[in-house]
Amino acid sequence: RLKLSWFLYGILQHCDLPDLVGSLAPRSCWLLNASNAESEILPESKMKAIYGHAIEVFKSAGAGDKLKLLVRTLEERPHTFESWLKAV
């Protein structure tokens, strides 16, 4: 059963997502197909640049493997969701 407490509705009105992600270390965090303000999916290289500080925070916490920045096709998404459910 999915716990809705994992989702924070309206949080982006109060903070930036990269800062919020960094604050989650060392807990697991997966970002799937992050997008820009125009709803364009960001390539992995751009995600790594934007979330660079969060990546460093996770590494410093000994949890570098817990932060996943994923770009997946529509066909790959069900498998990714299934993997996420098994990981949490």
Short mmCIF file of N, CA and C in Angstrom, two decimals:
data_model
loop_
_atom_site.label_atom_id
_atom_site.label_comp_id
_atom_site.label_asym_id
_atom_site.label_seq_id
_atom_site.Cartn_x
_atom_site.Cartn_y
_atom_site.Cartn_z
N ARG A 1 0.84 -1.18 0.00
CA ARG A 1 0.00 0.00 0.00
C ARG A 1 0.89 1.24 0.00
N LEU A 2 0.58 2.18 -0.87
CA LEU A 2 1.37 3.41 -1.01
C LEU A 2 0.97 4.41 0.07
N LYS A 3 1.96 4.93 0.78
CA LYS A 3 1.70 5.90 1.84
C LYS A 3 1.72 7.31 1.26
N LEU A 4 0.62 8.04 1.36
CA LEU A 4 0.55 9.39 0.83
C LEU A 4 1.44 10.36 1.59
N SER A 5 1.89 9.98 2.78
CA SER A 5 2.78 10.86 3.54
C SER A 5 4.12 11.02 2.85
N TRP A 6 4.40 10.21 1.83
CA TRP A 6 5.65 10.33 1.08
C TRP A 6 5.62 11.53 0.15
N PHE A 7 4.45 12.10 -0.10
CA PHE A 7 4.29 13.20 -1.04
C PHE A 7 4.00 14.49 -0.27
N LEU A 8 4.63 15.57 -0.68
CA LEU A 8 4.46 16.86 0.00
C LEU A 8 3.83 17.86 -0.97
N TYR A 9 2.53 17.88 -1.02
CA TYR A 9 1.82 18.75 -1.96
C TYR A 9 2.09 20.22 -1.63
N GLY A 10 2.41 21.01 -2.66
CA GLY A 10 2.63 22.44 -2.51
C GLY A 10 4.00 22.83 -1.98
N ILE A 11 4.90 21.87 -1.77
CA ILE A 11 6.19 22.16 -1.16
C ILE A 11 7.04 23.10 -2.02
N LEU A 12 6.87 23.04 -3.35
CA LEU A 12 7.70 23.86 -4.22
C LEU A 12 7.35 25.35 -4.15
N GLN A 13 6.28 25.68 -3.48
CA GLN A 13 5.95 27.08 -3.23
C GLN A 13 6.84 27.66 -2.13
N HIS A 14 7.54 26.78 -1.41
CA HIS A 14 8.32 27.21 -0.25
C HIS A 14 9.82 26.95 -0.36
N CYS A 15 10.24 26.07 -1.28
CA CYS A 15 11.66 25.77 -1.40
C CYS A 15 11.97 25.26 -2.81
N ASP A 16 13.24 25.19 -3.14
CA ASP A 16 13.68 24.66 -4.43
C ASP A 16 13.83 23.15 -4.33
N LEU A 17 13.46 22.46 -5.39
CA LEU A 17 13.52 21.00 -5.38
C LEU A 17 14.94 20.46 -5.16
N PRO A 18 15.98 21.00 -5.81
CA PRO A 18 17.32 20.46 -5.54
C PRO A 18 17.73 20.57 -4.07
N ASP A 19 17.36 21.65 -3.40
CA ASP A 19 17.67 21.78 -1.97
C ASP A 19 16.88 20.77 -1.15
N LEU A 20 15.63 20.60 -1.50
CA LEU A 20 14.79 19.62 -0.81
C LEU A 20 15.34 18.21 -0.97
N VAL A 21 15.75 17.87 -2.18
CA VAL A 21 16.31 16.55 -2.43
C VAL A 21 17.56 16.33 -1.58
N GLY A 22 18.44 17.32 -1.51
CA GLY A 22 19.64 17.20 -0.68
C GLY A 22 19.32 16.97 0.78
N SER A 23 18.22 17.56 1.25
CA SER A 23 17.85 17.40 2.66
C SER A 23 17.34 15.99 2.98
N LEU A 24 17.06 15.20 1.96
CA LEU A 24 16.55 13.85 2.18
C LEU A 24 17.65 12.84 2.50
N ALA A 25 18.90 13.18 2.21
CA ALA A 25 20.02 12.26 2.47
C ALA A 25 20.04 11.90 3.95
N PRO A 26 20.27 10.67 4.30
CA PRO A 26 20.69 9.52 3.49
C PRO A 26 19.53 8.63 3.01
N ARG A 27 18.29 9.12 3.11
CA ARG A 27 17.15 8.31 2.67
C ARG A 27 17.14 8.19 1.14
N SER A 28 16.47 7.19 0.66
CA SER A 28 16.39 6.94 -0.78
C SER A 28 15.53 7.99 -1.48
N CYS A 29 15.99 8.45 -2.65
CA CYS A 29 15.26 9.42 -3.45
C CYS A 29 15.48 9.12 -4.93
N TRP A 30 14.41 8.91 -5.65
CA TRP A 30 14.47 8.67 -7.09
C TRP A 30 13.74 9.80 -7.80
N LEU A 31 14.39 10.40 -8.78
CA LEU A 31 13.76 11.41 -9.63
C LEU A 31 13.64 10.82 -11.03
N LEU A 32 12.43 10.70 -11.52
CA LEU A 32 12.18 10.11 -12.83
C LEU A 32 11.69 11.17 -13.79
N ASN A 33 12.44 11.37 -14.87
CA ASN A 33 12.07 12.30 -15.93
C ASN A 33 11.74 13.70 -15.39
N ALA A 34 12.70 14.26 -14.66
CA ALA A 34 12.54 15.64 -14.18
C ALA A 34 12.36 16.55 -15.38
N SER A 35 11.57 17.59 -15.22
CA SER A 35 11.29 18.48 -16.35
C SER A 35 11.56 19.93 -15.96
N ASN A 36 11.65 20.77 -16.99
CA ASN A 36 11.85 22.19 -16.77
C ASN A 36 10.48 22.89 -16.72
N ALA A 37 10.48 24.21 -16.66
CA ALA A 37 9.24 24.98 -16.56
C ALA A 37 8.34 24.81 -17.77
N GLU A 38 8.91 24.40 -18.90
CA GLU A 38 8.13 24.18 -20.12
C GLU A 38 7.68 22.73 -20.25
N SER A 39 7.85 21.95 -19.18
CA SER A 39 7.49 20.53 -19.14
C SER A 39 8.29 19.66 -20.10
N GLU A 40 9.49 20.12 -20.46
CA GLU A 40 10.39 19.32 -21.30
C GLU A 40 11.25 18.45 -20.38
N ILE A 41 11.32 17.16 -20.69
CA ILE A 41 12.12 16.25 -19.87
C ILE A 41 13.59 16.60 -20.03
N LEU A 42 14.27 16.72 -18.90
CA LEU A 42 15.69 17.08 -18.89
C LEU A 42 16.55 15.86 -19.19
N PRO A 43 17.62 16.02 -19.97
CA PRO A 43 18.56 14.92 -20.15
C PRO A 43 19.32 14.67 -18.84
N GLU A 44 19.86 13.48 -18.71
CA GLU A 44 20.57 13.11 -17.48
C GLU A 44 21.70 14.08 -17.14
N SER A 45 22.42 14.55 -18.16
CA SER A 45 23.53 15.48 -17.90
C SER A 45 23.03 16.79 -17.27
N LYS A 46 21.89 17.28 -17.70
CA LYS A 46 21.31 18.51 -17.14
C LYS A 46 20.81 18.25 -15.72
N MET A 47 20.23 17.07 -15.50
CA MET A 47 19.77 16.73 -14.15
C MET A 47 20.95 16.70 -13.18
N LYS A 48 22.08 16.11 -13.63
CA LYS A 48 23.26 16.05 -12.76
C LYS A 48 23.80 17.44 -12.45
N ALA A 49 23.72 18.34 -13.42
CA ALA A 49 24.18 19.72 -13.18
C ALA A 49 23.27 20.43 -12.18
N ILE A 50 21.97 20.28 -12.36
CA ILE A 50 21.01 20.96 -11.47
C ILE A 50 21.06 20.38 -10.06
N TYR A 51 21.21 19.08 -9.95
CA TYR A 51 21.19 18.41 -8.65
C TYR A 51 22.59 18.12 -8.13
N GLY A 52 23.59 18.81 -8.64
CA GLY A 52 24.98 18.58 -8.24
C GLY A 52 25.20 18.68 -6.75
N HIS A 53 24.63 19.71 -6.11
CA HIS A 53 24.79 19.86 -4.66
C HIS A 53 24.14 18.69 -3.92
N ALA A 54 22.96 18.28 -4.35
CA ALA A 54 22.28 17.15 -3.70
C ALA A 54 23.10 15.87 -3.86
N ILE A 55 23.70 15.68 -5.03
CA ILE A 55 24.55 14.51 -5.26
C ILE A 55 25.70 14.50 -4.26
N GLU A 56 26.33 15.66 -4.07
CA GLU A 56 27.44 15.76 -3.12
C GLU A 56 26.98 15.52 -1.69
N VAL A 57 25.81 16.01 -1.33
CA VAL A 57 25.28 15.80 0.03
C VAL A 57 25.06 14.31 0.26
N PHE A 58 24.47 13.63 -0.72
CA PHE A 58 24.24 12.18 -0.58
C PHE A 58 25.57 11.44 -0.46
N LYS A 59 26.56 11.80 -1.27
CA LYS A 59 27.87 11.15 -1.18
C LYS A 59 28.51 11.39 0.18
N SER A 60 28.41 12.63 0.69
CA SER A 60 28.99 12.96 2.00
C SER A 60 28.33 12.17 3.12
N ALA A 61 27.06 11.83 2.93
CA ALA A 61 26.32 11.07 3.93
C ALA A 61 26.54 9.56 3.77
N GLY A 62 27.42 9.18 2.83
CA GLY A 62 27.67 7.76 2.59
C GLY A 62 26.52 7.08 1.88
N ALA A 63 25.70 7.87 1.18
CA ALA A 63 24.50 7.32 0.54
C ALA A 63 24.43 7.69 -0.94
N GLY A 64 25.58 7.78 -1.59
CA GLY A 64 25.61 8.16 -2.99
C GLY A 64 24.76 7.29 -3.89
N ASP A 65 24.59 6.03 -3.50
CA ASP A 65 23.78 5.11 -4.30
C ASP A 65 22.28 5.25 -4.06
N LYS A 66 21.89 6.05 -3.08
CA LYS A 66 20.48 6.21 -2.74
C LYS A 66 19.77 7.28 -3.56
N LEU A 67 20.53 8.15 -4.20
CA LEU A 67 19.94 9.19 -5.05
C LEU A 67 20.04 8.73 -6.50
N LYS A 68 18.88 8.59 -7.14
CA LYS A 68 18.84 8.14 -8.52
C LYS A 68 18.18 9.21 -9.38
N LEU A 69 18.89 9.66 -10.41
CA LEU A 69 18.38 10.63 -11.37
C LEU A 69 18.15 9.86 -12.67
N LEU A 70 16.90 9.58 -12.97
CA LEU A 70 16.56 8.67 -14.06
C LEU A 70 15.84 9.36 -15.20
N VAL A 71 16.21 9.00 -16.42
CA VAL A 71 15.50 9.41 -17.62
C VAL A 71 15.09 8.13 -18.32
N ARG A 72 13.79 7.91 -18.44
CA ARG A 72 13.29 6.66 -19.02
C ARG A 72 12.23 6.95 -20.09
N THR A 73 12.15 6.06 -21.06
CA THR A 73 11.12 6.16 -22.09
C THR A 73 9.78 5.71 -21.51
N LEU A 74 8.74 5.99 -22.23
CA LEU A 74 7.40 5.59 -21.80
C LEU A 74 7.33 4.08 -21.58
N GLU A 75 7.99 3.32 -22.45
CA GLU A 75 7.97 1.87 -22.33
C GLU A 75 8.75 1.37 -21.12
N GLU A 76 9.76 2.10 -20.70
CA GLU A 76 10.59 1.69 -19.57
C GLU A 76 10.00 2.06 -18.22
N ARG A 77 9.08 3.00 -18.20
CA ARG A 77 8.56 3.52 -16.93
C ARG A 77 7.90 2.48 -16.04
N PRO A 78 7.07 1.56 -16.57
CA PRO A 78 6.48 0.56 -15.66
C PRO A 78 7.53 -0.26 -14.94
N HIS A 79 8.59 -0.65 -15.64
CA HIS A 79 9.66 -1.43 -15.00
C HIS A 79 10.37 -0.58 -13.93
N THR A 80 10.57 0.70 -14.22
CA THR A 80 11.22 1.59 -13.26
C THR A 80 10.36 1.74 -12.02
N PHE A 81 9.06 1.90 -12.21
CA PHE A 81 8.14 2.03 -11.08
C PHE A 81 8.15 0.75 -10.24
N GLU A 82 8.16 -0.39 -10.90
CA GLU A 82 8.22 -1.66 -10.20
C GLU A 82 9.52 -1.77 -9.38
N SER A 83 10.63 -1.36 -9.97
CA SER A 83 11.93 -1.37 -9.26
C SER A 83 11.89 -0.46 -8.04
N TRP A 84 11.28 0.71 -8.21
CA TRP A 84 11.17 1.66 -7.10
C TRP A 84 10.36 1.06 -5.96
N LEU A 85 9.23 0.43 -6.28
CA LEU A 85 8.39 -0.17 -5.24
C LEU A 85 9.16 -1.26 -4.48
N LYS A 86 9.99 -2.02 -5.18
CA LYS A 86 10.78 -3.05 -4.50
C LYS A 86 11.87 -2.44 -3.62
N ALA A 87 12.37 -1.26 -4.02
CA ALA A 87 13.45 -0.63 -3.27
C ALA A 87 12.97 0.05 -2.00
N VAL A 88 11.73 0.52 -2.00
CA VAL A 88 11.22 1.21 -0.82
C VAL A 88 10.57 0.22 0.07
#
